[in-house]
C-alpha positions as CSV (number, residue, x, y, z in Angstrom):
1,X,-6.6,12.1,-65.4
2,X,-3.3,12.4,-64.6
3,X,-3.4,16.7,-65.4
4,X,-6.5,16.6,-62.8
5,X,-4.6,14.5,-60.7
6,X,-1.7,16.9,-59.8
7,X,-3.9,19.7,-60.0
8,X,-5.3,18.5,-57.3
9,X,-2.5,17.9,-55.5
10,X,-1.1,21.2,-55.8
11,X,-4.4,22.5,-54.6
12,X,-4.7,20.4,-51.2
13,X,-2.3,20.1,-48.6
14,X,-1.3,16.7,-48.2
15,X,-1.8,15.0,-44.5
16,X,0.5,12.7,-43.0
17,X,-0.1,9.1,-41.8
18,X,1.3,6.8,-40.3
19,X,1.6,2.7,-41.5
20,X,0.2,0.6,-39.3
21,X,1.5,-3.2,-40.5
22,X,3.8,-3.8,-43.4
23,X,2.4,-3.4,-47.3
24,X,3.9,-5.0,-50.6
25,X,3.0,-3.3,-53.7
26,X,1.7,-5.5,-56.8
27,X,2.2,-3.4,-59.3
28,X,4.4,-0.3,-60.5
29,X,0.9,2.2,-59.7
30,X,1.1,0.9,-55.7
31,X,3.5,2.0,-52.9
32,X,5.4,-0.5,-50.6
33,X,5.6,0.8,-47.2
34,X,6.8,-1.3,-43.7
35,X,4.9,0.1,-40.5
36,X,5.7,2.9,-38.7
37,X,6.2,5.2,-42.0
38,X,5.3,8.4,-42.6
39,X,3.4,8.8,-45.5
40,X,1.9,12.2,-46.9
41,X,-1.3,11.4,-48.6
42,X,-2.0,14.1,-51.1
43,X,-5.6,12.5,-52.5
44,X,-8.3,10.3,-51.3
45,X,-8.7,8.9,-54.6
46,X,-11.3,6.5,-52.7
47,X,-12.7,4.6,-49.8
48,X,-10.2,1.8,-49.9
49,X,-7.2,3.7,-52.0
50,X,-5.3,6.8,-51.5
51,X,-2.3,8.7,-53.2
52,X,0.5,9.0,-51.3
53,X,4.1,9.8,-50.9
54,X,7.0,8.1,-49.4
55,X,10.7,9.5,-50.0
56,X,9.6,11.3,-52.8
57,X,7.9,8.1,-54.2
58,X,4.5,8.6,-55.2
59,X,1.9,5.9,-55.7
60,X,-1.1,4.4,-54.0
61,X,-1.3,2.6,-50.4
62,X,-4.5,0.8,-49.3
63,X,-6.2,3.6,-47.1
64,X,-7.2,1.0,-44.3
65,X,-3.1,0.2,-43.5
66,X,-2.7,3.8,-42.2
67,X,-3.6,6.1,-39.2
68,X,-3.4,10.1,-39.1
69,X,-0.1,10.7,-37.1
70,X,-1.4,11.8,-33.9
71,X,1.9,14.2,-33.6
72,X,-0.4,16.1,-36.0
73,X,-3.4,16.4,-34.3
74,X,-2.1,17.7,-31.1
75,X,1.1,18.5,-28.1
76,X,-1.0,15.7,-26.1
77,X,-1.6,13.3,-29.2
78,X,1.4,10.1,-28.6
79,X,2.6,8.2,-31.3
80,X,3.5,5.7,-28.9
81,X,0.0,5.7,-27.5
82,X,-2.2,5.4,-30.4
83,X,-5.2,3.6,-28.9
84,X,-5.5,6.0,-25.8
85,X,-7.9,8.7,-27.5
86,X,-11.2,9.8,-28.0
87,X,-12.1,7.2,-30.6
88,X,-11.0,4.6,-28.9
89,X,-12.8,5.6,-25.1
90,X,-15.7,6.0,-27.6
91,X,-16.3,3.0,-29.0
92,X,-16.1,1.2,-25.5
93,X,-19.1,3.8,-24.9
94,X,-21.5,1.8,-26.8
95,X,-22.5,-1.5,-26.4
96,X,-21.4,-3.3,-29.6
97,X,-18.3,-4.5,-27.9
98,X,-19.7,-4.8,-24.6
99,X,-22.2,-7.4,-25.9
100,X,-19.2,-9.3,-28.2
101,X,-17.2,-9.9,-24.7
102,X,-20.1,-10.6,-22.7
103,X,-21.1,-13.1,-25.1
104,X,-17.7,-14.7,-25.2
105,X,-18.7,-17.5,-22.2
106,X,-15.7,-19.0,-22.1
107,X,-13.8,-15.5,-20.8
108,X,-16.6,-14.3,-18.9
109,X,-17.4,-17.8,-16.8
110,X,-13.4,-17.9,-16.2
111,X,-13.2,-14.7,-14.3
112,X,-15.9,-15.6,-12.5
113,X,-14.7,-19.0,-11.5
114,X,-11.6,-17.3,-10.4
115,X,-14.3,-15.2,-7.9
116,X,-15.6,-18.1,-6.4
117,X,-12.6,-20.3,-6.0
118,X,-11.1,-17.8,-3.8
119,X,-14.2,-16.3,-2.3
120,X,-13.0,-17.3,1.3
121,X,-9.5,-15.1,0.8
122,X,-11.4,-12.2,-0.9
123,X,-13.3,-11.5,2.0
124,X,-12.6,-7.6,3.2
125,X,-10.1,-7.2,0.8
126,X,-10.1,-4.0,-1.4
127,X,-10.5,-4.8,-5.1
128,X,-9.8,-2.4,-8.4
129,X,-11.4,-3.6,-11.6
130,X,-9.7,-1.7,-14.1
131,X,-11.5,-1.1,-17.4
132,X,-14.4,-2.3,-15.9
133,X,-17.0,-1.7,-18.8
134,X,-20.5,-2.8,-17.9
135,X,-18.8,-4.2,-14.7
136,X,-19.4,-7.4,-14.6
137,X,-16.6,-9.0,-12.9
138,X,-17.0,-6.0,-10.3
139,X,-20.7,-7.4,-9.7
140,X,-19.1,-11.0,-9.4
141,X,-16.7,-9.9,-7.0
142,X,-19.6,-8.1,-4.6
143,X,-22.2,-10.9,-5.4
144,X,-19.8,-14.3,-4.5
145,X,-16.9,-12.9,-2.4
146,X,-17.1,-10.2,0.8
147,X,-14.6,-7.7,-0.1
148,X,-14.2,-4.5,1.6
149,X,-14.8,-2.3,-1.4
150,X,-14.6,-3.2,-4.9
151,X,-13.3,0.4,-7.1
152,X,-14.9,-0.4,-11.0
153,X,-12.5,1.8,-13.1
154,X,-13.8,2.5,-17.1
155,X,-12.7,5.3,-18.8
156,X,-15.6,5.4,-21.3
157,X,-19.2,6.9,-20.7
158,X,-20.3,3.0,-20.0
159,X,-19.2,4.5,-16.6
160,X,-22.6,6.2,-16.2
161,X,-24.5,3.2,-17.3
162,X,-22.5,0.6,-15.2
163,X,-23.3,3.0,-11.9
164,X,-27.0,2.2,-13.0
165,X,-26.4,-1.7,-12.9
166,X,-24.3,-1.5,-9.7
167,X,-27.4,-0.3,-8.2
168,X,-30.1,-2.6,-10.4
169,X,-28.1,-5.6,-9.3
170,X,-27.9,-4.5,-5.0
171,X,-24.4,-3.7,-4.8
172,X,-24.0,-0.4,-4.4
173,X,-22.4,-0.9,-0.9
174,X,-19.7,-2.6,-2.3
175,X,-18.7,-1.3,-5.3
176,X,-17.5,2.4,-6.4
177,X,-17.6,2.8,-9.8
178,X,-14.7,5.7,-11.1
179,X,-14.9,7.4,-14.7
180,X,-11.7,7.8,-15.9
181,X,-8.2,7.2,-17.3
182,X,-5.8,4.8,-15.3
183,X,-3.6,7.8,-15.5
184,X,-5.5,9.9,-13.8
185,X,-6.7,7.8,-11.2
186,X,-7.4,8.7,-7.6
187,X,-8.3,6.4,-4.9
188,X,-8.1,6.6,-1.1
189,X,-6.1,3.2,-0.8
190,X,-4.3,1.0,-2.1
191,X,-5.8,-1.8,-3.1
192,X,-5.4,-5.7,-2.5
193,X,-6.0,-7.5,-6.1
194,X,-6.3,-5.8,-9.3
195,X,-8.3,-7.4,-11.7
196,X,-8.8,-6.5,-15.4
197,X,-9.5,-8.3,-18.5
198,X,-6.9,-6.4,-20.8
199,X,-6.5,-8.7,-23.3
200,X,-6.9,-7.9,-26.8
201,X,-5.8,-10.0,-30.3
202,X,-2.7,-11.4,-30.2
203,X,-2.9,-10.8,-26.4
204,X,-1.4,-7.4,-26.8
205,X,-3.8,-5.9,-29.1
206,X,-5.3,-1.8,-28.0
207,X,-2.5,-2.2,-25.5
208,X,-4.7,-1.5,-22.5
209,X,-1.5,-3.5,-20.5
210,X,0.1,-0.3,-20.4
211,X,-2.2,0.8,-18.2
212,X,-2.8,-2.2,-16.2
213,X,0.9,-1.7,-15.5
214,X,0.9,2.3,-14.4
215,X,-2.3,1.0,-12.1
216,X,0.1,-1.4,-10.7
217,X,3.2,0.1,-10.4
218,X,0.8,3.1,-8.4
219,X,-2.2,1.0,-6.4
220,X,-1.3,-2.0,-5.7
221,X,0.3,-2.5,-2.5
222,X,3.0,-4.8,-1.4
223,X,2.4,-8.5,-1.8
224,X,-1.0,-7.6,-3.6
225,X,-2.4,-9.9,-6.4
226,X,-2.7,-9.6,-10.2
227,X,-5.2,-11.0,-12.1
228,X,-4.4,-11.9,-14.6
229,X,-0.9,-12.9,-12.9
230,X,0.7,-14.0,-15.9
231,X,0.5,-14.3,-20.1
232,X,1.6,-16.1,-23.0
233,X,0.9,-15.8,-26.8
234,X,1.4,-18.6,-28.7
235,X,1.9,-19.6,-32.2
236,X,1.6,-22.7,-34.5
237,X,2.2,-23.6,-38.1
238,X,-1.2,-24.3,-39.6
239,X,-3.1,-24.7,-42.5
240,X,-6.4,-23.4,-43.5
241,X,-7.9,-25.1,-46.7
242,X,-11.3,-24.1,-46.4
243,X,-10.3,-19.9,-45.7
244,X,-7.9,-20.4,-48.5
245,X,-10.4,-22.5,-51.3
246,X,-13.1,-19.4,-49.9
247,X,-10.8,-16.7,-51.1
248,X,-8.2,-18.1,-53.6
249,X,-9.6,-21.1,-55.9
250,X,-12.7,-19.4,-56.0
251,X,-11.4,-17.5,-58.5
252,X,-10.1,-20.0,-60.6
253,X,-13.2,-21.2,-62.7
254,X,-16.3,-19.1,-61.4
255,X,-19.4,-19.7,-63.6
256,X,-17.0,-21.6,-65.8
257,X,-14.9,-18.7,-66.6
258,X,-10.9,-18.2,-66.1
259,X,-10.8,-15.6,-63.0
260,X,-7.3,-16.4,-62.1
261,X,-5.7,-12.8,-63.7
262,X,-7.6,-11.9,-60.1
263,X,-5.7,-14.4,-57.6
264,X,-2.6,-12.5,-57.2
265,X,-5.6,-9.3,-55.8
266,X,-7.1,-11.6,-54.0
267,X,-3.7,-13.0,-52.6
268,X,-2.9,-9.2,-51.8
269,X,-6.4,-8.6,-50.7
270,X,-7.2,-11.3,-48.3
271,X,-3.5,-12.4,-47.1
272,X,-1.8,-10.0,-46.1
273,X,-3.0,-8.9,-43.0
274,X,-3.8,-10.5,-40.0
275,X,-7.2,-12.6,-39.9
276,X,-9.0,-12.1,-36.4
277,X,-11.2,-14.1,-34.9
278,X,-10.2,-17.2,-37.3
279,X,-11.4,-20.4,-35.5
280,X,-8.7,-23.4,-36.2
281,X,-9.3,-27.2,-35.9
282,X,-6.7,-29.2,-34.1
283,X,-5.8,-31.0,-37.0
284,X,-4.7,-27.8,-39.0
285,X,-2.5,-27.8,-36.6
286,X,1.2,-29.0,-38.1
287,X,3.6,-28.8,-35.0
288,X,3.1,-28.8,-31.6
289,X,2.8,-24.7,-30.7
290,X,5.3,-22.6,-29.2
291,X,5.2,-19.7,-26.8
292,X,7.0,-16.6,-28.1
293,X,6.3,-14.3,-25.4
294,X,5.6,-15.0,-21.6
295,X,4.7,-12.1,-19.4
296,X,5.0,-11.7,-15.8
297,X,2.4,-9.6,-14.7
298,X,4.3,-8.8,-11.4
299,X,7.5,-7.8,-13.0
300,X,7.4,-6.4,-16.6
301,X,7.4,-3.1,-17.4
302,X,6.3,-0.8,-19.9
303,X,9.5,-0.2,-21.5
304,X,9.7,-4.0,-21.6
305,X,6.7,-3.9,-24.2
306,X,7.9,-1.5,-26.6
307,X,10.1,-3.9,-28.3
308,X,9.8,-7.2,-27.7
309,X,11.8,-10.3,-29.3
310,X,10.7,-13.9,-29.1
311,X,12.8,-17.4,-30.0
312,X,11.0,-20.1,-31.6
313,X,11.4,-22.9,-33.6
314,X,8.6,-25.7,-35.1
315,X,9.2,-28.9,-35.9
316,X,6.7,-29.9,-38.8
317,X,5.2,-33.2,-37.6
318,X,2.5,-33.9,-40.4
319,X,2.1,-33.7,-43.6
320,X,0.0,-30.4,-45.1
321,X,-0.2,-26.5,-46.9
322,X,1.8,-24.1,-44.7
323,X,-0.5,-21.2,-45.3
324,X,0.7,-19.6,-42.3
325,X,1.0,-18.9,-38.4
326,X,-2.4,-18.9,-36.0
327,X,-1.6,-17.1,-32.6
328,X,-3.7,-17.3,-29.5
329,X,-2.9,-16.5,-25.9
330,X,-2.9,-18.2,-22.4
331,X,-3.7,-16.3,-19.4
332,X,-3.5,-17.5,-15.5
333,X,-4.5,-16.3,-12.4
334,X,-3.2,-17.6,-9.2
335,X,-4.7,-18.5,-6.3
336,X,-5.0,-16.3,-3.5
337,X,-5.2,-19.4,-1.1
338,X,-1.8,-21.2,-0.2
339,X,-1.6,-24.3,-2.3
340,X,-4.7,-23.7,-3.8
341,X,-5.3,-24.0,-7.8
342,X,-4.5,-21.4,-10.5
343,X,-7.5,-20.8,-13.1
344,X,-6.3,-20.8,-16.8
345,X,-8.2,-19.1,-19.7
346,X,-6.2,-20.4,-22.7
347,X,-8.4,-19.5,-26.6
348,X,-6.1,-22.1,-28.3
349,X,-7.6,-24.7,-30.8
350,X,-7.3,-27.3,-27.9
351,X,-9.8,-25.3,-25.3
352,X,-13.5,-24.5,-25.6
């Protein structure tokens, strides 16, 4: 195996990749790596691992923890913007995801109670939704407000479909919908309020922010609004007994055998990557949370978020299993009337 192996090596040129999130090896076969390296992966042993080389170390990495290094595929490819590509523009072009954040109520009937609640101040103002996708919050702006013009700006070819539902829904005399990149965006004003709902996992997740900000920095006139107009991402201490007893004691006496030579794999497996969408009860809960980053949505800049550092410190108030950290985020968006309320959409433990 090992004569095949480095036959095949010598056969195939190896491709470079790029770690996306930090990687401990178990064992003397594996390959630790921290994210951001370069790795040259010289066989695809398999779906889930590959053979690859750091430094001159060889061993294998779990396939899913790496990207191709964009530098490779291109002059236009950017490390720094991985998300911005044809794969990603593609996958808002089908309506998987569309359906997964219309679904999400919560998010959805908040924009939309930020339309109403300042209805009276929207009136003949000019709008941009930015990453519109099937444009909903466009069609709440033309539907419960009066603004001048609303511009409905997706990048993906949901952009042909979402002129369809302009028009289905009577608003075509409202609302402009644009195909294309932030970056490449041309409008004949400037506009009033620039809404989008950017926010990903861990708030800053796909990092569409960057482009909310270039939108910004080049649209929005003097005094304008953001909405959202500011963010926070939170963390808390927690435990999670019933993820952990799914995944970990299972394998301690399945069908009344010992399984536990696989714990440390499923330890590996299951734990040492981020778990989306993981749904915490209050009481798992073992400190009050802490926000670790806080962004002003009228002042920070792109540089701002290429390395960020955040102070925190928990003070354990309840007895428990630390099995780690749940984060969530808190976005608000002020009012446009004097005095008047700011609407919050926080996805902590503690909302709906």
């Amino acid at each position: 195996m090992q004569a095949e192996r480095e036959e095949e090596e010598e056969d195939a040129s190896p491709e470079e990749y790029v770690a996306l999130c930090d990687f401990t090896a178990s064992g003397s076969e594996q390959l630790s790596f921290i994210t951001g390296d370069k790795l040259l992966v010289h066989n695809k042993s398999s779906a889930d691992w590959w053979w690859a080389e750091l430094e001159g170390v060889i061993g294998y990495v779990p396939a899913s923890y790496l990207r191709p290094d964009a530098a490779e595929e291109g002059e236009d490819a950017s490390l720094e913007d991985p998300w911005q590509d044809d794969e990603y523009f593609g996958s808002y072009g089908t309506l998987r995801l569309h359906l997964e954040m219309l679904s999400d109520r919560s998010r959805t009937e908040t924009y939309r109670q930020v339309i109403v609640s300042n209805s009276a101040s929207l009136r003949n103002k000019v709008v941009m939704d930015l990453g519109c996708g099937t444009g909903i919050i466009s069609l709440f702006c033309a539907q419960l407000a009066q603004p001048s013009v609303v511009y409905a700006v997706e990048a993906s070819s949901m952009a042909e479909h979402t002129r369809q539902l302009v028009k289905q829904n009577g608003c075509e005399e409202v609302v402009t919908v644009l195909q294309g990149r932030a970056e490449e965006l041309e409008l004949p004003e400037q506009v009033d309020i620039l809404v989008s709902e950017w926010m990903g996992n861990c708030l800053l997740f796909e990092f569409m922010v960057e482009s909310v900000l270039l939108a910004r920095d080049r649209w929005l006139r003097d005094g304008g609004v953001m909405w959202p107009s500011s963010a926070a991402l939170t963390l808390v201490p927690c435990q999670a007994d019933s993820y952990y007893t799914e995944k970990m004691a299972f394998w301690e006496r399945p069908y009344g055998l010992d399984f536990t030579p696989l714990q440390p794999l499923a330890q590996q497996e299951f734990f040492t990557k981020p778990k989306f969408s993981h749904l915490i009860d209050p009481e798992d809960c073992l400190s009050a949370p802490c926000d670790v980053i806080c962004l002003n949505m009228y002042t920070v800049q792109v540089r701002d978020l290429e390395e960020m550092k955040g102070e925190f410190q928990f003070c354990v108030e309840k007895p428990g299993v630390f099995h780690g950290f749940t984060a969530w985020f808190t976005v608000q968006f002020e009012s446009l009337e004097t005095g008047g309320a700011t609407v919050e959409l926080n996805t902590g433990p503690n909302s709906e």
